[in-house]
Amino acid sequence: NAGVTQTPKFQVLKTGQSMTLQCAQDMNHNSMYWYRQDPGMGLRLIYYSASEGTTDKGEVPNGYNVSRLNKREFSLRLESAAPSQTSVYFCACTWGALYEQYFGPGTRLTVT
Amino acid sequence: GQQLNQSPQSMFIQEGEDVSMNCTSSSIFNTWLWYKQDPGEGPVLLIALYKAGELTSNGRLTAQFGITRKDSFLNISASIPSDVGIYFCAGQRVIQGAQKLVFGQGTRLTINP
């Protein structure tokens, strides 16, 4: 039982390149989230999926797209990476609105 | 976007000392949460507070949900080396059936042996 897994763990991109961050959970949770964490700041919500088949914008969605592929998987795509997107990205999941969120180990992304 | 005001930003203490950190917000939350993040890992939930005025303990950790629902504090007693890490507060709301968390900036705890 791996919980929440994220791939890759590290990635370096050049400005303008695209990539997809993958997240998978084996906890049978309904809701999944993508956050970014920048130095000196807490986590900020990018997008979330309250249930399979739905996605919604969070606090900082610009420059990102998401896909809830199935109940287990929620991917985050950067279509044209910018240096401002250098950050650590965390995926999280929860069974429902009143339950604990469980976080993955993060993906450290650098855009040069 | 909104973030919670968490203080202090960093703490340097001796092993065995007690630690206190707090979090304030300009708006009300239904639930307050405290997380710990170890290097290279995602945050892990330490304590959840569900009612205004609630005082909850988890081993050496004690947290309180402020009466106004706009603040919370976390105390760690008799610190040990494994307490090192970054501590985050988070306010939780449920909006249209979805859970939304707003995080503080974090308190980085360093312990001198």
Short mmCIF file of C-alpha atoms in Angstrom, two decimals:
data_model
loop_
_atom_site.label_atom_id
_atom_site.label_comp_id
_atom_site.label_asym_id
_atom_site.label_seq_id
_atom_site.Cartn_x
_atom_site.Cartn_y
_atom_site.Cartn_z
CA ASN A 1 0.00 0.00 0.00
CA ALA A 2 2.03 2.95 -1.31
CA GLY A 3 -0.45 5.72 -0.44
CA VAL A 4 0.19 8.68 -2.76
CA THR A 5 2.96 8.40 -5.35
CA GLN A 6 4.31 11.13 -7.59
CA THR A 7 6.56 10.95 -10.64
CA PRO A 8 9.08 12.22 -11.40
CA LYS A 9 10.81 13.21 -8.13
CA PHE A 10 12.99 15.79 -9.88
CA GLN A 11 12.78 17.54 -13.23
CA VAL A 12 14.64 20.34 -14.99
CA LEU A 13 12.95 22.07 -17.92
CA LYS A 14 13.90 24.85 -20.25
CA THR A 15 11.54 27.79 -20.64
CA GLY A 16 8.80 26.92 -23.10
CA GLN A 17 9.03 23.14 -22.69
CA SER A 18 6.02 21.15 -21.61
CA MET A 19 5.67 18.28 -19.18
CA THR A 20 3.14 16.32 -17.17
CA LEU A 21 3.45 15.55 -13.47
CA GLN A 22 1.82 12.27 -12.51
CA CYS A 23 0.03 11.43 -9.28
CA ALA A 24 -1.56 8.16 -8.27
CA GLN A 25 -3.23 7.02 -5.06
CA ASP A 26 -4.17 3.53 -3.93
CA MET A 27 -6.33 4.68 -1.01
CA ASN A 28 -9.61 4.67 -2.95
CA HIS A 29 -10.06 8.34 -2.11
CA ASN A 30 -12.57 10.46 -3.98
CA SER A 31 -10.87 13.86 -3.99
CA MET A 32 -7.43 14.77 -5.27
CA TYR A 33 -5.45 18.01 -5.17
CA TRP A 34 -2.38 19.67 -6.67
CA TYR A 35 -0.39 22.23 -4.63
CA ARG A 36 2.81 24.15 -5.18
CA GLN A 37 5.22 25.10 -2.43
CA ASP A 38 7.60 28.02 -2.78
CA PRO A 39 10.33 29.08 -0.31
CA GLY A 40 8.94 30.99 2.66
CA MET A 41 5.38 30.21 1.68
CA GLY A 42 2.93 27.54 2.58
CA LEU A 43 1.30 25.27 0.05
CA ARG A 44 -1.02 26.93 -2.45
CA LEU A 45 -3.78 25.09 -4.24
CA ILE A 46 -3.45 24.91 -8.04
CA TYR A 47 -6.33 22.63 -9.04
CA TYR A 48 -8.47 20.03 -7.38
CA SER A 49 -10.83 17.23 -8.30
CA ALA A 50 -13.60 16.71 -5.76
CA SER A 51 -14.65 13.48 -7.45
CA GLU A 52 -13.88 11.44 -10.54
CA GLY A 53 -14.97 13.38 -13.62
CA THR A 54 -14.75 16.84 -12.08
CA THR A 55 -11.93 19.37 -11.83
CA ASP A 56 -11.87 22.94 -10.52
CA LYS A 57 -9.42 25.79 -10.26
CA GLY A 58 -7.73 26.60 -6.99
CA GLU A 59 -5.88 29.68 -5.91
CA VAL A 60 -3.07 29.72 -8.54
CA PRO A 61 -4.27 27.86 -11.69
CA ASN A 62 -2.70 30.04 -14.40
CA GLY A 63 -0.22 28.16 -16.62
CA TYR A 64 -1.50 24.71 -15.59
CA ASN A 65 -4.03 22.15 -16.74
CA VAL A 66 -5.16 18.96 -15.04
CA SER A 67 -6.74 15.66 -15.95
CA ARG A 68 -8.52 13.29 -13.59
CA LEU A 69 -7.77 10.19 -15.61
CA ASN A 70 -9.69 7.82 -13.31
CA LYS A 71 -10.32 7.56 -9.59
CA ARG A 72 -6.67 6.75 -8.89
CA GLU A 73 -4.82 9.21 -11.10
CA PHE A 74 -4.69 13.00 -11.31
CA SER A 75 -2.09 14.63 -13.57
CA LEU A 76 -0.84 18.21 -13.76
CA ARG A 77 0.38 19.59 -17.09
CA LEU A 78 2.57 22.59 -17.80
CA GLU A 79 2.05 23.46 -21.46
CA SER A 80 4.80 26.08 -21.71
CA ALA A 81 7.00 26.17 -18.63
CA ALA A 82 8.16 29.49 -17.20
CA PRO A 83 10.83 30.20 -14.55
CA SER A 84 8.02 31.36 -12.22
CA GLN A 85 6.84 27.76 -12.16
CA THR A 86 10.01 26.59 -10.46
CA SER A 87 8.63 25.05 -7.30
CA VAL A 88 7.95 21.85 -5.41
CA TYR A 89 4.64 20.29 -6.43
CA PHE A 90 2.59 18.14 -4.10
CA CYS A 91 -0.35 15.94 -4.85
CA ALA A 92 -2.83 15.06 -2.10
CA CYS A 93 -5.99 13.03 -1.72
CA THR A 94 -8.85 12.72 0.74
CA TRP A 95 -11.83 10.42 1.10
CA GLY A 96 -14.21 13.35 1.48
CA ALA A 97 -14.60 16.98 2.47
CA LEU A 98 -14.36 16.33 6.22
CA TYR A 99 -11.47 13.89 6.14
CA GLU A 100 -7.69 14.18 6.36
CA GLN A 101 -5.67 15.00 3.24
CA TYR A 102 -2.73 12.69 2.57
CA PHE A 103 0.21 14.12 0.66
CA GLY A 104 2.65 12.58 -1.78
CA PRO A 105 6.42 13.07 -1.49
CA GLY A 106 6.54 15.91 -4.04
CA THR A 107 8.13 16.71 -7.39
CA ARG A 108 10.90 19.30 -7.41
CA LEU A 109 10.71 21.23 -10.69
CA THR A 110 13.27 23.73 -11.94
CA VAL A 111 12.61 25.83 -15.03
CA THR A 112 15.66 27.58 -16.49
CA GLY B 1 -4.58 34.78 -2.48
CA GLN B 2 -5.17 34.39 1.20
CA GLN B 3 -2.55 32.84 3.41
CA LEU B 4 -2.52 32.55 7.11
CA ASN B 5 -0.04 34.55 9.20
CA GLN B 6 2.16 32.06 11.02
CA SER B 7 4.85 32.99 13.52
CA PRO B 8 7.63 32.70 14.21
CA GLN B 9 9.10 31.92 10.78
CA SER B 10 11.99 30.05 12.37
CA MET B 11 13.10 28.85 15.78
CA PHE B 12 16.47 27.72 17.07
CA ILE B 13 16.20 25.94 20.40
CA GLN B 14 18.05 23.54 22.68
CA GLU B 15 16.93 19.96 23.02
CA GLY B 16 14.48 19.66 25.87
CA GLU B 17 13.03 23.14 25.51
CA ASP B 18 9.35 23.79 24.93
CA VAL B 19 8.19 25.34 21.65
CA SER B 20 5.21 27.53 20.84
CA MET B 21 3.99 28.76 17.48
CA ASN B 22 0.77 30.38 16.34
CA CYS B 23 -1.34 31.20 13.37
CA THR B 24 -3.82 34.01 12.73
CA SER B 25 -6.29 34.76 9.98
CA SER B 26 -8.51 37.66 9.01
CA SER B 27 -11.35 35.25 8.30
CA ILE B 28 -13.06 32.37 10.04
CA PHE B 29 -12.32 28.69 9.51
CA ASN B 30 -14.41 25.66 10.48
CA THR B 31 -11.38 23.51 11.18
CA TRP B 32 -7.76 24.21 12.05
CA LEU B 33 -5.02 21.73 11.21
CA TRP B 34 -1.35 21.43 12.10
CA TYR B 35 1.07 19.62 9.77
CA LYS B 36 4.75 18.70 9.98
CA GLN B 37 6.98 18.43 6.94
CA ASP B 38 10.30 16.58 6.98
CA PRO B 39 12.93 17.33 4.31
CA GLY B 40 12.05 15.80 0.96
CA GLU B 41 8.62 14.69 2.14
CA GLY B 42 5.05 15.90 1.96
CA PRO B 43 3.26 17.34 5.00
CA VAL B 44 1.85 14.91 7.55
CA LEU B 45 -1.12 15.78 9.75
CA LEU B 46 -0.32 16.14 13.47
CA ILE B 47 -3.50 17.53 15.00
CA ALA B 48 -6.96 18.53 13.77
CA LEU B 49 -9.20 20.96 15.70
CA TYR B 50 -12.91 21.06 14.96
CA LYS B 51 -14.54 23.33 17.56
CA ALA B 52 -13.82 26.87 18.72
CA GLY B 53 -12.04 26.76 22.05
CA GLU B 54 -11.03 23.12 21.61
CA LEU B 55 -7.73 22.06 23.19
CA THR B 56 -6.29 18.83 21.80
CA SER B 57 -3.16 16.88 22.64
CA ASN B 58 -1.18 14.30 20.70
CA GLY B 59 1.69 13.08 22.85
CA ARG B 60 3.98 16.03 23.50
CA LEU B 61 1.99 18.23 21.13
CA THR B 62 -0.89 20.44 22.25
CA ALA B 63 -2.96 22.67 19.97
CA GLN B 64 -5.89 24.99 20.52
CA PHE B 65 -8.60 26.34 18.23
CA GLY B 66 -9.15 30.01 19.09
CA ILE B 67 -12.52 31.18 20.40
CA THR B 68 -12.89 33.65 17.52
CA ARG B 69 -12.16 30.81 15.01
CA LYS B 70 -9.49 33.06 13.50
CA ASP B 71 -6.43 31.69 15.26
CA SER B 72 -4.70 28.62 16.62
CA PHE B 73 -1.52 27.74 18.45
CA LEU B 74 0.68 24.66 18.67
CA ASN B 75 2.93 23.81 21.61
CA ILE B 76 5.61 21.13 21.67
CA SER B 77 6.92 20.16 25.08
CA ALA B 78 10.38 18.78 25.88
CA SER B 79 11.64 18.92 22.29
CA ILE B 80 13.69 16.06 20.87
CA PRO B 81 15.84 15.86 17.72
CA SER B 82 13.12 14.22 15.63
CA ASP B 83 10.94 17.32 16.13
CA VAL B 84 13.15 19.12 13.60
CA GLY B 85 11.21 20.13 10.50
CA ILE B 86 8.77 22.68 9.18
CA TYR B 87 5.41 23.06 10.89
CA PHE B 88 2.42 24.41 8.98
CA CYS B 89 -0.95 25.53 10.18
CA ALA B 90 -3.89 25.25 7.81
CA GLY B 91 -7.44 26.50 7.92
CA GLN B 92 -10.07 24.29 6.36
CA ARG B 93 -13.36 25.19 4.73
CA VAL B 94 -15.86 23.09 2.80
CA ILE B 95 -17.07 24.93 -0.30
CA GLN B 96 -19.65 23.33 -2.58
CA GLY B 97 -18.82 19.95 -1.11
CA ALA B 98 -15.07 20.29 -1.67
CA GLN B 99 -12.44 20.63 1.03
CA LYS B 100 -10.25 23.70 0.72
CA LEU B 101 -7.11 24.25 2.80
CA VAL B 102 -5.33 27.58 3.30
CA PHE B 103 -1.79 27.22 4.67
CA GLY B 104 0.43 29.40 6.80
CA GLN B 105 3.97 30.17 5.70
CA GLY B 106 5.48 27.60 8.04
CA THR B 107 7.73 27.61 11.12
CA ARG B 108 11.12 26.01 10.61
CA LEU B 109 12.28 24.34 13.84
CA THR B 110 15.98 23.67 14.41
CA ILE B 111 17.20 21.91 17.55
CA ASN B 112 20.70 22.17 18.91
CA PRO B 113 21.69 18.99 20.73
#
